PDB file of C-alpha atoms in Angstrom:
ATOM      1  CA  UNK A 368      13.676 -13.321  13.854  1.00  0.00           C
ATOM      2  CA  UNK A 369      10.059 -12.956  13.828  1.00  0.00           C
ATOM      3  CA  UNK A 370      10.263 -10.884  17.474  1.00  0.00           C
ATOM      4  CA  UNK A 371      12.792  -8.773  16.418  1.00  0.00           C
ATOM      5  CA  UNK A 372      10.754  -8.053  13.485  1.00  0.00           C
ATOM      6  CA  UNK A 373       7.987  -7.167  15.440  1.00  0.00           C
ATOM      7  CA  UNK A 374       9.987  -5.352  17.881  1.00  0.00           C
ATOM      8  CA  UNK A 375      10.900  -2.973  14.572  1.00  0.00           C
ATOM      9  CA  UNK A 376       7.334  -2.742  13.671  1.00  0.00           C
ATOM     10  CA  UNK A 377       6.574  -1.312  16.784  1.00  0.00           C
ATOM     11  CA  UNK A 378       9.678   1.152  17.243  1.00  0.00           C
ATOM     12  CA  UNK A 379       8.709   2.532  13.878  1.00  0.00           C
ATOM     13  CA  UNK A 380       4.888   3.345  15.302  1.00  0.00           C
ATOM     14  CA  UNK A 381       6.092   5.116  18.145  1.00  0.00           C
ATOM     15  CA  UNK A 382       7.993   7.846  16.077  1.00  0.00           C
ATOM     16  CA  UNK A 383       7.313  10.309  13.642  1.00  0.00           C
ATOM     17  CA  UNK A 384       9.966  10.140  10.880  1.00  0.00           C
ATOM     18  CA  UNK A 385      10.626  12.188   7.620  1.00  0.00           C
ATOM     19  CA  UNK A 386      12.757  12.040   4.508  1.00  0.00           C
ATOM     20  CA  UNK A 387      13.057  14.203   1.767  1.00  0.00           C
ATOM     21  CA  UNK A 388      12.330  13.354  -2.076  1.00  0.00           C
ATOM     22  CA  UNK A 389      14.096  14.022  -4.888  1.00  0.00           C
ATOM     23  CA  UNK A 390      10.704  13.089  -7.021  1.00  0.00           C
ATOM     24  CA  UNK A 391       8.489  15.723  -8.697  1.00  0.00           C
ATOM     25  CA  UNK A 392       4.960  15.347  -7.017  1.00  0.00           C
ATOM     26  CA  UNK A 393       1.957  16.593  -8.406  1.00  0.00           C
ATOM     27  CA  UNK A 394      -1.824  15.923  -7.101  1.00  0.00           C
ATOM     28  CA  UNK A 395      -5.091  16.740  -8.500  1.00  0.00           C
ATOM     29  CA  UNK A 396      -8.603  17.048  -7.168  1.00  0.00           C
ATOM     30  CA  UNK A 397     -11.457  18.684  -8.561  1.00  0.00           C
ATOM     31  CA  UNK A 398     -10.530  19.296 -12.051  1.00  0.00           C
ATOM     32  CA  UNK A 399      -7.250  21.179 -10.435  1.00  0.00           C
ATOM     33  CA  UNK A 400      -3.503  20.746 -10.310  1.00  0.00           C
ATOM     34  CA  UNK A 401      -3.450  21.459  -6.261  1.00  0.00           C
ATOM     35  CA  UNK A 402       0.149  20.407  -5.739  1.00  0.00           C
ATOM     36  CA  UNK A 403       3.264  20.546  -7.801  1.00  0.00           C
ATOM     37  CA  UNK A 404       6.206  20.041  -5.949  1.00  0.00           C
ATOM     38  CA  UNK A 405      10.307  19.051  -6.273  1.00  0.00           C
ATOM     39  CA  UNK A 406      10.561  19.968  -2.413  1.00  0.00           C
ATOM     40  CA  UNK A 407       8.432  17.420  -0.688  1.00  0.00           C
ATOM     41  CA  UNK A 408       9.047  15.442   2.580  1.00  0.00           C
ATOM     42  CA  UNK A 409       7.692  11.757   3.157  1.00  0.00           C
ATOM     43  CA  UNK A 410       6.363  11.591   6.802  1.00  0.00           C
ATOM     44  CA  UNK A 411       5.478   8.295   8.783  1.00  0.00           C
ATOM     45  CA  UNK A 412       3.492   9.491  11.310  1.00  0.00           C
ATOM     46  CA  UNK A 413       3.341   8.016  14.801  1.00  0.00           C
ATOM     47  CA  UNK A 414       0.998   5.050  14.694  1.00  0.00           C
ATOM     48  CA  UNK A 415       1.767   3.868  11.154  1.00  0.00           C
ATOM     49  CA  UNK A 416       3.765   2.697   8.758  1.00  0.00           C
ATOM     50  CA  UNK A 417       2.196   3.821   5.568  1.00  0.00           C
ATOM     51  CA  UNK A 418       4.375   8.040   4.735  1.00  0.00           C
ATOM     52  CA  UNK A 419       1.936  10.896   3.336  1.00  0.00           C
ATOM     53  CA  UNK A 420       3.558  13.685   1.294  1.00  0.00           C
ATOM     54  CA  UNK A 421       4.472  17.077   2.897  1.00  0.00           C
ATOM     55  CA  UNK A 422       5.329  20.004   0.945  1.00  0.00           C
ATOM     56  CA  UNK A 423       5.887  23.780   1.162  1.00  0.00           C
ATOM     57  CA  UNK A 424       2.716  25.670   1.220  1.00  0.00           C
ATOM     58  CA  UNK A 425       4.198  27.856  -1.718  1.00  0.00           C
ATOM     59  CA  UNK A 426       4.009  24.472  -4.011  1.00  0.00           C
ATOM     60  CA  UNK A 427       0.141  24.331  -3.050  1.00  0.00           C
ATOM     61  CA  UNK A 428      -2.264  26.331  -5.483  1.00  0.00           C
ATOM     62  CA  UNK A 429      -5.389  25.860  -3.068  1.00  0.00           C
ATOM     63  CA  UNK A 430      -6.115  28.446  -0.524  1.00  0.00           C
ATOM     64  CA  UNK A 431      -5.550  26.859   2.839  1.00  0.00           C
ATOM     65  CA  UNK A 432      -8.487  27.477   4.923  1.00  0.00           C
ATOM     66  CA  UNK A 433      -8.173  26.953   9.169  1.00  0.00           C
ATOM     67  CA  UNK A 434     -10.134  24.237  10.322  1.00  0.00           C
ATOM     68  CA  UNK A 435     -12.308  24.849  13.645  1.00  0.00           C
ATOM     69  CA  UNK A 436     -11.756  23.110  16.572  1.00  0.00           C
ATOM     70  CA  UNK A 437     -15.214  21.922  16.793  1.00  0.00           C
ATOM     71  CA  UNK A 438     -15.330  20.454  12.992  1.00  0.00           C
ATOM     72  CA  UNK A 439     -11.951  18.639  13.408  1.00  0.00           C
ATOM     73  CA  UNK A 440     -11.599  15.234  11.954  1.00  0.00           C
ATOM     74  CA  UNK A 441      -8.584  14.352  13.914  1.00  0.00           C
ATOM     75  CA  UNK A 442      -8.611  10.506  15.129  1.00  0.00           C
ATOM     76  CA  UNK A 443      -9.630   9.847  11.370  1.00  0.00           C
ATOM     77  CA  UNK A 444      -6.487   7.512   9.300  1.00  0.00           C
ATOM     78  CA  UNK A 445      -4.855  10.406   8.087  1.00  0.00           C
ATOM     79  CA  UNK A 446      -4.627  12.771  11.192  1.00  0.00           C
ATOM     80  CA  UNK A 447      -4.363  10.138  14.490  1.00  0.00           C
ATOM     81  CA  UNK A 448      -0.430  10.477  14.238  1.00  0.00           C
ATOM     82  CA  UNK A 449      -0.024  14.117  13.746  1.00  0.00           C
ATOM     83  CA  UNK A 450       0.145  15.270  17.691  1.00  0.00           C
ATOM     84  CA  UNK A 451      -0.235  18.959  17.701  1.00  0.00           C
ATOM     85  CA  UNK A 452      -1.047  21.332  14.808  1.00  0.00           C
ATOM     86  CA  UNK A 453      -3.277  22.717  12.469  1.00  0.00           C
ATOM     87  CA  UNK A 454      -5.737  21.390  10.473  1.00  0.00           C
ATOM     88  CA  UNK A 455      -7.065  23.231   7.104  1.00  0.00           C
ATOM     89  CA  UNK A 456      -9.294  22.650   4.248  1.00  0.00           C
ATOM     90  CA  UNK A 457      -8.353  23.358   0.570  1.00  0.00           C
ATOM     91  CA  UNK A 458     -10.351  25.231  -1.341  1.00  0.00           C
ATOM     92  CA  UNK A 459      -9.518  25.293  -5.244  1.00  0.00           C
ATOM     93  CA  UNK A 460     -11.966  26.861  -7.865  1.00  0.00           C
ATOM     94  CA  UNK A 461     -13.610  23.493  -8.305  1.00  0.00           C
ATOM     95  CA  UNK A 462     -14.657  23.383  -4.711  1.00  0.00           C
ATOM     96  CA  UNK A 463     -13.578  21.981  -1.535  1.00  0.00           C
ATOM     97  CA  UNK A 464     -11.052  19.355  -0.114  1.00  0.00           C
ATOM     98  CA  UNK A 465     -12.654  19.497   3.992  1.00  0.00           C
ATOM     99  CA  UNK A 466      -9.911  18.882   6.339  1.00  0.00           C
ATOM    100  CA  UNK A 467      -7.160  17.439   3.625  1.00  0.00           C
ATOM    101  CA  UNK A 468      -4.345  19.622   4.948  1.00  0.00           C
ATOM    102  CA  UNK A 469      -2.074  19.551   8.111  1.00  0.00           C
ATOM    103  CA  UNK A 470       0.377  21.947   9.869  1.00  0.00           C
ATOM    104  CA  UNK A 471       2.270  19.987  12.741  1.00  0.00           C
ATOM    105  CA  UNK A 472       3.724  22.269  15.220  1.00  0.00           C
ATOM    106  CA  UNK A 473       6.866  19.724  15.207  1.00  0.00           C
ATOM    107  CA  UNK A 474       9.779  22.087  14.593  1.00  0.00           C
ATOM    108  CA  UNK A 475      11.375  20.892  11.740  1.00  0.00           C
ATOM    109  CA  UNK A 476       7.936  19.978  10.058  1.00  0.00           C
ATOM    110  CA  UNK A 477       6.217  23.355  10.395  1.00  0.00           C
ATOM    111  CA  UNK A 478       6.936  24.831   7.139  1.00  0.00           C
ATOM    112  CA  UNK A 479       5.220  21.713   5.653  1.00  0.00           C
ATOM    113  CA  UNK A 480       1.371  21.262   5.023  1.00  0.00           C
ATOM    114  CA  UNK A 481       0.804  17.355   5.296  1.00  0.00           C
ATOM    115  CA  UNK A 482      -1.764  16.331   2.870  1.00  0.00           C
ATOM    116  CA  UNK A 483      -4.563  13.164   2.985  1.00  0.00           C
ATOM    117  CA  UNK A 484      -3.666  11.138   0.688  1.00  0.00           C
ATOM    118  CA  UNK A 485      -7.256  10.157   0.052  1.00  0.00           C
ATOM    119  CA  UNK A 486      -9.337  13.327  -0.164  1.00  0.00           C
ATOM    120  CA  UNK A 487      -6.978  14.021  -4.161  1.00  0.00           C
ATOM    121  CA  UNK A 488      -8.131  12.191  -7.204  1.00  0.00           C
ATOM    122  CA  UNK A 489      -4.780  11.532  -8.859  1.00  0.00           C
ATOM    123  CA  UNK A 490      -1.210  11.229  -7.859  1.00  0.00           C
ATOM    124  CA  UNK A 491       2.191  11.272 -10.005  1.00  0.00           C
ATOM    125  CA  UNK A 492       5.543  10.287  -9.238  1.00  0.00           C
ATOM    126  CA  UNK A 493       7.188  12.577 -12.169  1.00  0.00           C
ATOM    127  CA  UNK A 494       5.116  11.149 -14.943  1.00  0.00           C
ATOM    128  CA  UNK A 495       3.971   7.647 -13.238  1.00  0.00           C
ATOM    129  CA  UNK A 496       0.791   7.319 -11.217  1.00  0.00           C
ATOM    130  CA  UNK A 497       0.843   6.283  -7.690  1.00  0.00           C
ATOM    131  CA  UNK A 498      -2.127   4.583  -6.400  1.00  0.00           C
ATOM    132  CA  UNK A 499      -2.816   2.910  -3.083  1.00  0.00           C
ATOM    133  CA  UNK A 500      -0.715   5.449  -1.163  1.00  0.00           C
ATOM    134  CA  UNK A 501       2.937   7.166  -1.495  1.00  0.00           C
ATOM    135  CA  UNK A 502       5.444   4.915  -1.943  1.00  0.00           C
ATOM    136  CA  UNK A 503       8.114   4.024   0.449  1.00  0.00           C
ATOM    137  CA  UNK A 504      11.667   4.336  -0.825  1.00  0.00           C
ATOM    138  CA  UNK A 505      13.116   2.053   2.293  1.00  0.00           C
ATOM    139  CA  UNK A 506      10.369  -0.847   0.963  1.00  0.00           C
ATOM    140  CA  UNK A 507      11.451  -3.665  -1.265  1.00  0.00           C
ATOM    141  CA  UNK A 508       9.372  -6.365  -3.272  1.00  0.00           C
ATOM    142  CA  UNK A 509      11.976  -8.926  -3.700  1.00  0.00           C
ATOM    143  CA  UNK A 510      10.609 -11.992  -6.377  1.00  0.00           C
ATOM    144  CA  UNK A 511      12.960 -15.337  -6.718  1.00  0.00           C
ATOM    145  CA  UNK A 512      12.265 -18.142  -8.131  1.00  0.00           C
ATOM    146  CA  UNK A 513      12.646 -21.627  -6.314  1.00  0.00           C
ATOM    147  CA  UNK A 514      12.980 -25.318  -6.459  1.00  0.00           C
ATOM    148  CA  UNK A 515      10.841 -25.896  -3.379  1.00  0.00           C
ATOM    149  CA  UNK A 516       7.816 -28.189  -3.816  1.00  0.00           C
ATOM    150  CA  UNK A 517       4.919 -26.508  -2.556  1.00  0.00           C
ATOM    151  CA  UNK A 518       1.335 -27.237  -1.779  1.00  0.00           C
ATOM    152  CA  UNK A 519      -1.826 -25.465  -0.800  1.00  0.00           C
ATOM    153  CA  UNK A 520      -4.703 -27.232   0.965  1.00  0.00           C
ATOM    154  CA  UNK A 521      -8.093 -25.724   1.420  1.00  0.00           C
ATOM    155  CA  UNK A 522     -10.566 -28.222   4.058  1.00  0.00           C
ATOM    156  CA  UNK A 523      -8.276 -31.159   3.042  1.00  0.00           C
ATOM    157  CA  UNK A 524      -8.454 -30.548  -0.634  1.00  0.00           C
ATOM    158  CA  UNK A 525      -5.658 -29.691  -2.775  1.00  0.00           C
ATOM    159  CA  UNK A 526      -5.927 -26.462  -4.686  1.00  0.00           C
ATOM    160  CA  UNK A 527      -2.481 -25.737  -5.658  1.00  0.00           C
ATOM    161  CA  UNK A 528       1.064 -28.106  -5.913  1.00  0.00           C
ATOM    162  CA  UNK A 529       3.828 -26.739  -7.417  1.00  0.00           C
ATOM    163  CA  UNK A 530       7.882 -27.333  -7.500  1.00  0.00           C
ATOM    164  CA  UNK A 531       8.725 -23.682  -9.113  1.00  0.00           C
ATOM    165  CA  UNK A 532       7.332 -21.346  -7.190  1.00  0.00           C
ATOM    166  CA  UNK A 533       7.942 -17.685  -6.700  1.00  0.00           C
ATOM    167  CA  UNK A 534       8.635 -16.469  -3.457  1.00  0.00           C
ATOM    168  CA  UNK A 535       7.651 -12.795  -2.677  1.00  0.00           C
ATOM    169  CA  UNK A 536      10.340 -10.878   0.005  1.00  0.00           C
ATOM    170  CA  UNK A 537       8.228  -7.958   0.873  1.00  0.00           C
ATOM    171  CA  UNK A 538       9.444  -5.547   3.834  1.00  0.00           C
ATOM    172  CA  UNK A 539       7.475  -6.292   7.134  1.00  0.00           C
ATOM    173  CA  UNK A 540       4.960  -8.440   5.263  1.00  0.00           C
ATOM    174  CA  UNK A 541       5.036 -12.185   5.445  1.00  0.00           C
ATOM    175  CA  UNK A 542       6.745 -14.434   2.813  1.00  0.00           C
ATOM    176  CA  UNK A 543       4.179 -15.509  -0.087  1.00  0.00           C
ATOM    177  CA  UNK A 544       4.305 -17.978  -2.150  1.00  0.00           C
ATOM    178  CA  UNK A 545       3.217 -17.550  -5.930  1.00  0.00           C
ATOM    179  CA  UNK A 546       2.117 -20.448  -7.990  1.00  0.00           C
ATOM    180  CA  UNK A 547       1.999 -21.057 -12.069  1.00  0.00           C
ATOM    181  CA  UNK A 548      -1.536 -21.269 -13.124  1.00  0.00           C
ATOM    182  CA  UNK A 549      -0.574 -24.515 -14.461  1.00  0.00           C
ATOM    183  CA  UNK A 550      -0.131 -25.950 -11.223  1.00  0.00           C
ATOM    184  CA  UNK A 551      -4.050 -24.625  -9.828  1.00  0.00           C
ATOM    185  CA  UNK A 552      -6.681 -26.570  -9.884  1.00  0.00           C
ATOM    186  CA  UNK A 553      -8.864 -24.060 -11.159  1.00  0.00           C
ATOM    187  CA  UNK A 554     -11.944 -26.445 -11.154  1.00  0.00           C
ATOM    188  CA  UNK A 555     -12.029 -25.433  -7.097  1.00  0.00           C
ATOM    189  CA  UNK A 556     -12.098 -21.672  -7.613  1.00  0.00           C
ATOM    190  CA  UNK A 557     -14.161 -19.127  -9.051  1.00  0.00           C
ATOM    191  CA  UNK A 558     -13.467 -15.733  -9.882  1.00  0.00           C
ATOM    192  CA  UNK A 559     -14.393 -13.037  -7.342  1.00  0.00           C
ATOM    193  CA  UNK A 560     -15.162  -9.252  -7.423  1.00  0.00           C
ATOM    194  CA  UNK A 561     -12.979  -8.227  -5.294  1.00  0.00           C
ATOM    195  CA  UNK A 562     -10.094  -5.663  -6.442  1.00  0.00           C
ATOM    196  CA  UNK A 563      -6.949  -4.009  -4.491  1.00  0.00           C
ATOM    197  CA  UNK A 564      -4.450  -1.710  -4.912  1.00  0.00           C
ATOM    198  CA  UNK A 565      -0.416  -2.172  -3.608  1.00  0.00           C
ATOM    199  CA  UNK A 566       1.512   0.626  -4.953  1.00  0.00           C
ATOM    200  CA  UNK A 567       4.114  -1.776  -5.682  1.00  0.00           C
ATOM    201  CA  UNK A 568       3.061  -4.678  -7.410  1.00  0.00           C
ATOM    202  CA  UNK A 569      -0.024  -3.082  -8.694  1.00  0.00           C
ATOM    203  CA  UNK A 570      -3.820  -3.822  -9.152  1.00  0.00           C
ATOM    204  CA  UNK A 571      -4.512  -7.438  -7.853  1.00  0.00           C
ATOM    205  CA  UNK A 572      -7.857  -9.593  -9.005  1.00  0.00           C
ATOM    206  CA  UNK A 573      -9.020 -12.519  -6.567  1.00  0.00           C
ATOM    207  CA  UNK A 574     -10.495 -16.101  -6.505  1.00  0.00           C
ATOM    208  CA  UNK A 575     -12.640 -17.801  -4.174  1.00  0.00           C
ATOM    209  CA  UNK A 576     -13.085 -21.569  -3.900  1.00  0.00           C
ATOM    210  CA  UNK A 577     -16.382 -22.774  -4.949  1.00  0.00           C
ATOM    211  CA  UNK A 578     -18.822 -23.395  -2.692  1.00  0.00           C
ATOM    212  CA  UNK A 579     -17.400 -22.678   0.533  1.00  0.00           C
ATOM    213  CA  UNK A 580     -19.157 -19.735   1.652  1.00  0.00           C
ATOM    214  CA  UNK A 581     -17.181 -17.049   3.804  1.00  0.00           C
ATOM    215  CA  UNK A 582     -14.517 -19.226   4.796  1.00  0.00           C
ATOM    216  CA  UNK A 583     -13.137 -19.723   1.216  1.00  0.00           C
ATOM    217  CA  UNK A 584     -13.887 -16.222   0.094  1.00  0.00           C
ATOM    218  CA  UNK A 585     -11.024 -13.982  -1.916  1.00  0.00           C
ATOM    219  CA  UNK A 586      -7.974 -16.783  -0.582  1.00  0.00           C
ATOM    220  CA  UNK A 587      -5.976 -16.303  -3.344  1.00  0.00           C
ATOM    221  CA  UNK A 588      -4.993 -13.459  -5.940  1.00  0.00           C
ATOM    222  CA  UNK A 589      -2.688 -12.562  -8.485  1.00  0.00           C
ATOM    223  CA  UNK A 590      -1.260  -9.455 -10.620  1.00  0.00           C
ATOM    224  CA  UNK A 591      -2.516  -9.501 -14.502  1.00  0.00           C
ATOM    225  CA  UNK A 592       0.061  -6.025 -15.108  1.00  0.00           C
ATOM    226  CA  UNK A 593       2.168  -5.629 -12.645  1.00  0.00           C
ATOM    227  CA  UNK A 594       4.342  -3.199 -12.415  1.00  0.00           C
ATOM    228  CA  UNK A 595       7.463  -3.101 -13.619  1.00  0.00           C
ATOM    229  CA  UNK A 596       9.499  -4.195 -10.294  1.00  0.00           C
ATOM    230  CA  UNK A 597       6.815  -7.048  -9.730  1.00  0.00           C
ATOM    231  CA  UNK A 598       7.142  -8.472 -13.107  1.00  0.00           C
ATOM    232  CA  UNK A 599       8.444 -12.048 -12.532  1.00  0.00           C
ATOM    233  CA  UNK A 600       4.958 -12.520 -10.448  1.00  0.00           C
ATOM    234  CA  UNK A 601       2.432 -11.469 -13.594  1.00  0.00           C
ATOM    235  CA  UNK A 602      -0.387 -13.946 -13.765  1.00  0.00           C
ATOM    236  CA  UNK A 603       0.951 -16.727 -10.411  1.00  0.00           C
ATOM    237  CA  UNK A 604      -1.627 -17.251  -8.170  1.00  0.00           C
ATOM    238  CA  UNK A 605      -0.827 -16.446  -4.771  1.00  0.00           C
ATOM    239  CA  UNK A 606      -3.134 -18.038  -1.319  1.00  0.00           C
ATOM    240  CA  UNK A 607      -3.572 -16.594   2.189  1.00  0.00           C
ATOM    241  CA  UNK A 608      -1.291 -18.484   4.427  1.00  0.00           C
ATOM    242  CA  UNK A 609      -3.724 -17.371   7.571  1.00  0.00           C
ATOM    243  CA  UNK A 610      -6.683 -19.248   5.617  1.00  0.00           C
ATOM    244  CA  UNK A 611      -5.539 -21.909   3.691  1.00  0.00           C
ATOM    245  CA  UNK A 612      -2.789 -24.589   4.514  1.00  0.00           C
ATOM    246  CA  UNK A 613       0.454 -24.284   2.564  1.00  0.00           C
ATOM    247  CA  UNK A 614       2.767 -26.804   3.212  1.00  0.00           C
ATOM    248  CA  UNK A 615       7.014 -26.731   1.730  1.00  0.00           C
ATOM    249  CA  UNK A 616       7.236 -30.291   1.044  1.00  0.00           C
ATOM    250  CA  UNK A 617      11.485 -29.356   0.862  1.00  0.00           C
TER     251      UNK A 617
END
């Protein structure tokens, strides 16, 4: 299962794929409403699996301005998958957005302008933010409960032992386990600085375990307001399976 997996993963990178939204988008930047569209196109671009929003140039207020050659910022994140095309900065009364705008010179793309996620300040889905990046419609956060008894070492201590968890189904992301704060030993672990972002579960806080320098650094996390489809996970403690050693006890 795990190969064929894997063998998806990497179809997916190899192609360029697109499907249109029914959802009203609208970005900001600047102080400006730059984008208001009910006619944009998701595109995964060749070499990831994260879609950026494509729209008509007519649903763009900025004035699209042709990027030279020799200030291209292609094999940056946003433009490595784009082959060829056109690169151009927006320019809104606020100021500038350098490079933040792409014309692919795929056929049934070209009357799009692909925008970088990253350069806009704000994001809506209709009237609901998105952060992170756009969200993918074929992705699923599946949360169900279980009887399993569960444990979580850290350099042969226990941290974590559990017989509810919450097991988290997430597309092409590994099973995690989530535990009740009840069942963490929060004696080992500290709370860290560290924040992050998953436009589908929300904004995530982390723990470290005391004392164990780099090693034992941000190994476990949770969501304090999730959003609404991650809601049987608020507050459960979750742990890196690369880092620490989580054992199903049956």
């Amino acid at each position: 299962m795990a190969l064929r997996m894997q063998d998806q993963i990497s179809r997916l990178r190899e192609h360029l794929r697109y499907e249109p939204t029914a959802k009203r988008i609208r970005g900001e930047a600047l102080g400006d409403l730059i984008v208001d569209s009910r006619r944009t196109v998701l595109v995964w671009e060749a070499g990831t699996l994260v879609p950026v929003y494509a729209v008509p140039a007519a649903d763009i207020t900025a004035e699209l301005l042709p990027v030279a050659a020799e200030n291209s910022r292609r094999g940056s994140a946003f433009h490595r998958g784009h082959g060829a095309g056109q690169e151009f900065t927006l320019r809104t009364p606020g100021g500038e957005l350098p490079a933040a705008a792409f014309v692919a010179d795929d056929p049934e793309l070209s009357a799009y302008v692909l925008l970088e996620y990253g350069a806009f300040d704000r994001w809506r889905e209709d009237e609901e933010p998105v952060d992170g990046h756009p969200r993918d419609p074929f992705h699923r956060v599946d949360a169900r409960a279980s009887g399993q008894r569960m444990k979580v070492e850290f350099e042969g201590r226990v941290i974590a032992e559990t017989q509810q968890p919450v097991l988290v189904y997430e597309t092409m992301l590994p099973v995690r386990a989530y535990f009740p704060r009840s069942d963490v030993d929060f004696s080992l672990l500290e709370p860290s600085d560290r924040q992050s972002i998953c436009p589908y579960k929300g904004h995530a806080s982390y723990w470290s375990v005391r004392n164990a320098g780099p090693k034992g650094r941000n190994i476990a996390w949770s969501y304090e307001e999730p959003l609404p489809d991650a809601n049987p996970i608020k507050g459960l403690i979750a742990f890196y399976d690369e880092r620490t050693d989580i054992h199903n006890l049956g």
